[in-house]
mmCIF file of C-alpha atoms and ligand atoms in Angstrom:
data_model
loop_
_atom_site.group_PDB
_atom_site.id
_atom_site.type_symbol
_atom_site.label_atom_id
_atom_site.label_comp_id
_atom_site.label_asym_id
_atom_site.label_seq_id
_atom_site.Cartn_x
_atom_site.Cartn_y
_atom_site.Cartn_z
ATOM 1 C CA MET A 1 17.761 -3.440 7.561
ATOM 2 C CA ALA A 2 17.688 -2.661 3.870
ATOM 3 C CA ILE A 3 15.978 -0.316 1.472
ATOM 4 C CA LEU A 4 14.209 -2.359 -1.197
ATOM 5 C CA SER A 5 13.347 -1.140 -4.678
ATOM 6 C CA VAL A 6 9.719 -0.244 -5.291
ATOM 7 C CA LEU A 7 8.256 -1.793 -8.441
ATOM 8 C CA LEU A 8 6.443 0.207 -11.127
ATOM 9 C CA PRO A 9 4.004 -1.042 -13.800
ATOM 10 C CA PRO A 10 4.172 -3.370 -15.698
ATOM 11 C CA ALA A 11 5.999 -5.395 -12.995
ATOM 12 C CA PRO A 12 3.950 -8.632 -12.606
ATOM 13 C CA PRO A 13 3.844 -8.644 -8.737
ATOM 14 C CA LEU A 14 1.758 -5.431 -8.868
ATOM 15 C CA LYS A 15 -0.938 -7.463 -10.681
ATOM 16 C CA ALA A 16 -0.652 -10.619 -8.564
ATOM 17 C CA LYS A 17 -2.560 -11.811 -5.502
ATOM 18 C CA ALA A 18 -0.373 -12.179 -2.410
ATOM 19 C CA LYS A 19 -0.505 -15.401 -0.349
ATOM 20 C CA PRO A 20 -1.402 -15.565 3.362
ATOM 21 C CA VAL A 21 1.492 -15.741 5.817
ATOM 22 C CA ASP A 22 1.279 -19.097 7.600
ATOM 23 C CA LYS A 23 3.813 -18.370 10.333
ATOM 24 C CA VAL A 24 4.941 -15.021 11.731
ATOM 25 C CA ASP A 25 8.656 -15.738 12.089
ATOM 26 C CA ASP A 26 11.930 -13.790 11.969
ATOM 27 C CA ASP A 27 11.903 -13.772 8.144
ATOM 28 C CA ILE A 28 8.517 -11.988 8.200
ATOM 29 C CA ARG A 29 9.762 -9.567 10.859
ATOM 30 C CA ARG A 30 12.832 -8.804 8.716
ATOM 31 C CA LEU A 31 10.560 -8.205 5.701
ATOM 32 C CA ILE A 32 8.453 -5.810 7.836
ATOM 33 C CA ASP A 33 11.542 -3.894 9.019
ATOM 34 C CA ASP A 34 12.873 -3.614 5.457
ATOM 35 C CA MET A 35 9.465 -2.463 4.196
ATOM 36 C CA LEU A 36 9.234 0.185 6.942
ATOM 37 C CA GLU A 37 12.719 1.445 6.120
ATOM 38 C CA THR A 38 11.818 1.531 2.402
ATOM 39 C CA MET A 39 8.544 3.380 3.136
ATOM 40 C CA TYR A 40 10.229 6.016 5.341
ATOM 41 C CA ALA A 41 13.023 6.510 2.785
ATOM 42 C CA ALA A 42 10.606 7.030 -0.134
ATOM 43 C CA PRO A 43 8.904 8.801 1.762
ATOM 44 C CA GLY A 44 5.446 7.253 1.847
ATOM 45 C CA ILE A 45 2.685 6.587 4.375
ATOM 46 C CA GLY A 46 2.178 2.938 3.435
ATOM 47 C CA LEU A 47 3.712 0.034 1.536
ATOM 48 C CA ALA A 48 2.484 -3.429 0.545
ATOM 49 C CA ALA A 49 4.792 -6.439 0.047
ATOM 50 C CA ASN A 50 3.722 -6.767 -3.632
ATOM 51 C CA GLN A 51 5.388 -3.385 -4.268
ATOM 52 C CA VAL A 52 8.778 -4.830 -3.313
ATOM 53 C CA GLY A 53 8.142 -8.041 -5.269
ATOM 54 C CA VAL A 54 7.153 -10.253 -2.316
ATOM 55 C CA LEU A 55 3.790 -12.009 -2.722
ATOM 56 C CA LYS A 56 2.967 -12.287 0.995
ATOM 57 C CA ARG A 57 0.025 -10.624 2.750
ATOM 58 C CA VAL A 58 2.018 -8.005 4.645
ATOM 59 C CA ILE A 59 1.476 -4.238 4.727
ATOM 60 C CA VAL A 60 3.143 -1.455 6.696
ATOM 61 C CA LEU A 61 1.954 2.086 7.329
ATOM 62 C CA ASP A 62 2.631 5.218 9.309
ATOM 63 C CA ILE A 63 0.309 8.183 8.906
ATOM 64 C CA ALA A 64 2.019 10.358 11.544
ATOM 65 C CA ARG A 65 3.049 13.797 10.264
ATOM 66 C CA SER A 66 6.785 14.381 9.927
ATOM 67 C CA GLU A 67 6.830 16.656 12.996
ATOM 68 C CA GLU A 68 5.067 13.999 15.109
ATOM 69 C CA PRO A 69 6.728 10.915 16.656
ATOM 70 C CA PRO A 70 6.633 7.934 14.238
ATOM 71 C CA THR A 71 3.825 5.372 14.661
ATOM 72 C CA PRO A 72 4.860 2.377 12.520
ATOM 73 C CA LEU A 73 2.149 -0.234 11.977
ATOM 74 C CA ALA A 74 2.530 -3.668 10.388
ATOM 75 C CA LEU A 75 -0.519 -5.728 9.410
ATOM 76 C CA ILE A 76 -0.154 -9.394 8.481
ATOM 77 C CA ASN A 77 -3.035 -11.227 6.735
ATOM 78 C CA PRO A 78 -5.341 -8.191 7.098
ATOM 79 C CA GLU A 79 -9.084 -8.763 6.569
ATOM 80 C CA VAL A 80 -11.865 -6.185 6.446
ATOM 81 C CA VAL A 81 -14.512 -7.501 8.875
ATOM 82 C CA TRP A 82 -16.783 -4.439 8.554
ATOM 83 C CA ALA A 83 -16.983 -1.448 6.225
ATOM 84 C CA SER A 84 -19.214 1.616 6.640
ATOM 85 C CA GLU A 85 -22.002 2.358 4.159
ATOM 86 C CA GLU A 86 -20.767 5.913 4.152
ATOM 87 C CA THR A 87 -17.974 6.579 1.686
ATOM 88 C CA ALA A 88 -15.187 9.145 1.518
ATOM 89 C CA VAL A 89 -13.199 10.544 -1.389
ATOM 90 C CA PHE A 90 -9.471 11.016 -1.003
ATOM 91 C CA ASN A 91 -6.849 12.270 -3.445
ATOM 92 C CA GLU A 92 -4.579 9.217 -3.572
ATOM 93 C CA GLY A 93 -1.040 8.692 -4.702
ATOM 94 C CA CYS A 94 1.120 5.566 -4.852
ATOM 95 C CA LEU A 95 4.850 4.884 -4.709
ATOM 96 C CA SER A 96 4.304 2.509 -7.668
ATOM 97 C CA VAL A 97 2.593 5.288 -9.685
ATOM 98 C CA PRO A 98 4.930 8.165 -8.770
ATOM 99 C CA GLU A 99 3.853 11.788 -9.278
ATOM 100 C CA HIS A 100 0.256 10.979 -10.240
ATOM 101 C CA TYR A 101 -2.751 11.627 -8.015
ATOM 102 C CA ALA A 102 -6.463 11.007 -8.397
ATOM 103 C CA ASP A 103 -9.611 10.999 -6.285
ATOM 104 C CA VAL A 104 -10.748 7.542 -5.161
ATOM 105 C CA GLU A 105 -14.002 6.775 -3.325
ATOM 106 C CA ARG A 106 -13.905 4.062 -0.664
ATOM 107 C CA PRO A 107 -15.829 3.133 2.512
ATOM 108 C CA ALA A 108 -15.181 5.929 5.032
ATOM 109 C CA GLU A 109 -14.503 3.548 7.941
ATOM 110 C CA VAL A 110 -13.350 -0.063 8.178
ATOM 111 C CA LYS A 111 -12.744 -2.596 10.912
ATOM 112 C CA VAL A 112 -9.731 -4.712 10.045
ATOM 113 C CA ARG A 113 -8.536 -7.913 11.691
ATOM 114 C CA PHE A 114 -4.860 -8.836 11.321
ATOM 115 C CA LEU A 115 -1.851 -10.459 12.981
ATOM 116 C CA ASP A 116 0.781 -8.157 14.482
ATOM 117 C CA ARG A 117 4.541 -8.755 14.272
ATOM 118 C CA LYS A 118 4.317 -11.096 17.263
ATOM 119 C CA GLY A 119 1.634 -13.193 15.513
ATOM 120 C CA VAL A 120 -1.066 -11.929 17.902
ATOM 121 C CA ARG A 121 -4.542 -11.300 16.464
ATOM 122 C CA GLN A 122 -5.562 -7.634 16.604
ATOM 123 C CA GLU A 123 -8.421 -5.495 15.328
ATOM 124 C CA ILE A 124 -8.469 -1.813 14.460
ATOM 125 C CA HIS A 125 -11.277 0.569 13.613
ATOM 126 C CA ALA A 126 -9.876 2.997 11.053
ATOM 127 C CA LYS A 127 -11.285 6.325 9.827
ATOM 128 C CA GLY A 128 -9.939 9.162 7.740
ATOM 129 C CA LEU A 129 -6.465 8.853 6.242
ATOM 130 C CA LEU A 130 -5.735 5.595 8.112
ATOM 131 C CA SER A 131 -8.846 3.979 6.607
ATOM 132 C CA THR A 132 -7.925 5.151 3.092
ATOM 133 C CA CYS A 133 -4.346 4.000 3.474
ATOM 134 C CA ILE A 134 -5.213 0.530 4.833
ATOM 135 C CA GLN A 135 -7.677 -0.031 1.969
ATOM 136 C CA HIS A 136 -5.126 1.214 -0.592
ATOM 137 C CA GLU A 137 -2.511 -1.219 0.807
ATOM 138 C CA MET A 138 -4.973 -4.125 0.975
ATOM 139 C CA ASP A 139 -5.819 -3.503 -2.699
ATOM 140 C CA HIS A 140 -2.120 -4.027 -3.517
ATOM 141 C CA LEU A 141 -2.328 -7.502 -1.910
ATOM 142 C CA GLU A 142 -5.050 -8.291 -4.486
ATOM 143 C CA GLY A 143 -2.997 -6.929 -7.391
ATOM 144 C CA VAL A 144 -5.076 -3.733 -7.570
ATOM 145 C CA LEU A 145 -3.649 -0.201 -7.976
ATOM 146 C CA PHE A 146 -5.564 3.002 -7.176
ATOM 147 C CA VAL A 147 -5.720 3.734 -10.915
ATOM 148 C CA ASP A 148 -7.830 0.567 -11.298
ATOM 149 C CA HIS A 149 -10.612 2.475 -9.479
ATOM 150 C CA LEU A 150 -10.621 5.177 -12.190
ATOM 151 C CA SER A 151 -12.281 5.193 -15.610
ATOM 152 C CA ALA A 152 -10.275 3.382 -18.302
ATOM 153 C CA LEU A 153 -9.650 6.788 -19.894
ATOM 154 C CA LYS A 154 -8.069 8.304 -16.766
ATOM 155 C CA ARG A 155 -6.194 5.082 -15.929
ATOM 156 C CA ASN A 156 -4.644 4.748 -19.368
ATOM 157 C CA MET A 157 -3.719 8.425 -19.425
ATOM 158 C CA ILE A 158 -1.796 8.036 -16.151
ATOM 159 C CA LEU A 159 -0.160 4.726 -17.149
ATOM 160 C CA ARG A 160 0.898 6.095 -20.547
ATOM 161 C CA LYS A 161 2.400 9.229 -18.961
ATOM 162 C CA LEU A 162 4.180 7.056 -16.417
ATOM 163 C CA SER A 163 5.769 4.823 -19.058
ATOM 164 C CA LYS A 164 6.832 7.905 -21.063
ATOM 165 C CA GLN A 165 8.437 9.446 -17.962
ATOM 166 C CA ARG A 166 10.268 6.195 -17.304
ATOM 167 C CA LYS A 167 11.466 5.970 -20.921
ATOM 168 C CA HIS A 168 12.868 9.516 -20.740
ATOM 169 C CA GLN A 169 14.511 8.733 -17.390
ATOM 170 C CA ALA A 170 16.090 5.586 -18.824
ATOM 171 C CA GLU A 171 17.377 7.529 -21.864
ATOM 172 C CA SER A 172 18.850 10.372 -19.795
ATOM 173 C CA ALA A 173 20.640 7.806 -17.601
ATOM 174 C CA LEU A 174 22.658 6.583 -20.617
HETATM 175 O O1 LIG B 1 2.582 7.337 0.336
HETATM 176 C C1 LIG B 1 1.420 7.125 -0.027
HETATM 177 N N1 LIG B 1 0.491 8.106 0.089
HETATM 178 C C2 LIG B 1 -0.865 7.905 -0.074
HETATM 179 C C3 LIG B 1 -1.682 9.021 -0.187
HETATM 180 C C4 LIG B 1 -3.036 8.874 -0.327
HETATM 181 C C5 LIG B 1 -3.595 7.627 -0.370
HETATM 182 C C6 LIG B 1 -2.805 6.500 -0.279
HETATM 183 C C7 LIG B 1 -1.443 6.636 -0.129
HETATM 184 S S1 LIG B 1 -0.448 5.232 0.022
HETATM 185 C C8 LIG B 1 1.057 5.829 -0.627
HETATM 186 C C9 LIG B 1 2.149 4.796 -0.490
HETATM 187 C C10 LIG B 1 1.814 3.585 -1.333
HETATM 188 O O2 LIG B 1 1.907 3.549 -2.523
HETATM 189 N N2 LIG B 1 1.348 2.554 -0.719
HETATM 190 O O3 LIG B 1 0.989 1.456 -1.396
HETATM 191 NI NI1 LIG B 2 0.346 2.174 -3.346
#
């Protein structure tokens, strides 16, 4: 297992569309294990392959609270097969946009079809935080960040602050 580095804007994979996985093999399972380790280390509740520079349709998540037993999930080639009319607003964050949060409105519930780590087709009906997180991760596979759901004004404010923070960090590391 290995902890991978999480990309920040303007890294191109964050803007790219990931390609479907054609075979769920040991390489994919290793990627999943590394992504889970990276997510837990961050710590985060989800991670998409684009964020570690791999353009494959793989996401991992675990929304269990720290005091609860872990419930790692890996979704390969996820597809939304149904979304509720009802929407929900959630204050979202992202490991690729560290320390910035904003409200995003999305369908409240989704049914998602995917392949599990054994390559078996599965379906889940997600609500609440799980629904938000799955949709946030699936956006990453399309090259979309949560800030892309905000007004251009809010998005640019966050992205400018982020690049300033990074510049200061880079300077203080000298
Ligand atoms: O760790 C994360 N927390 C989070 C909080 C609210 C909505 C979405 C998320 S996902 C995020 C990890 C991440 O960046 N996944 O891509
Ligand atoms: Ni994210």
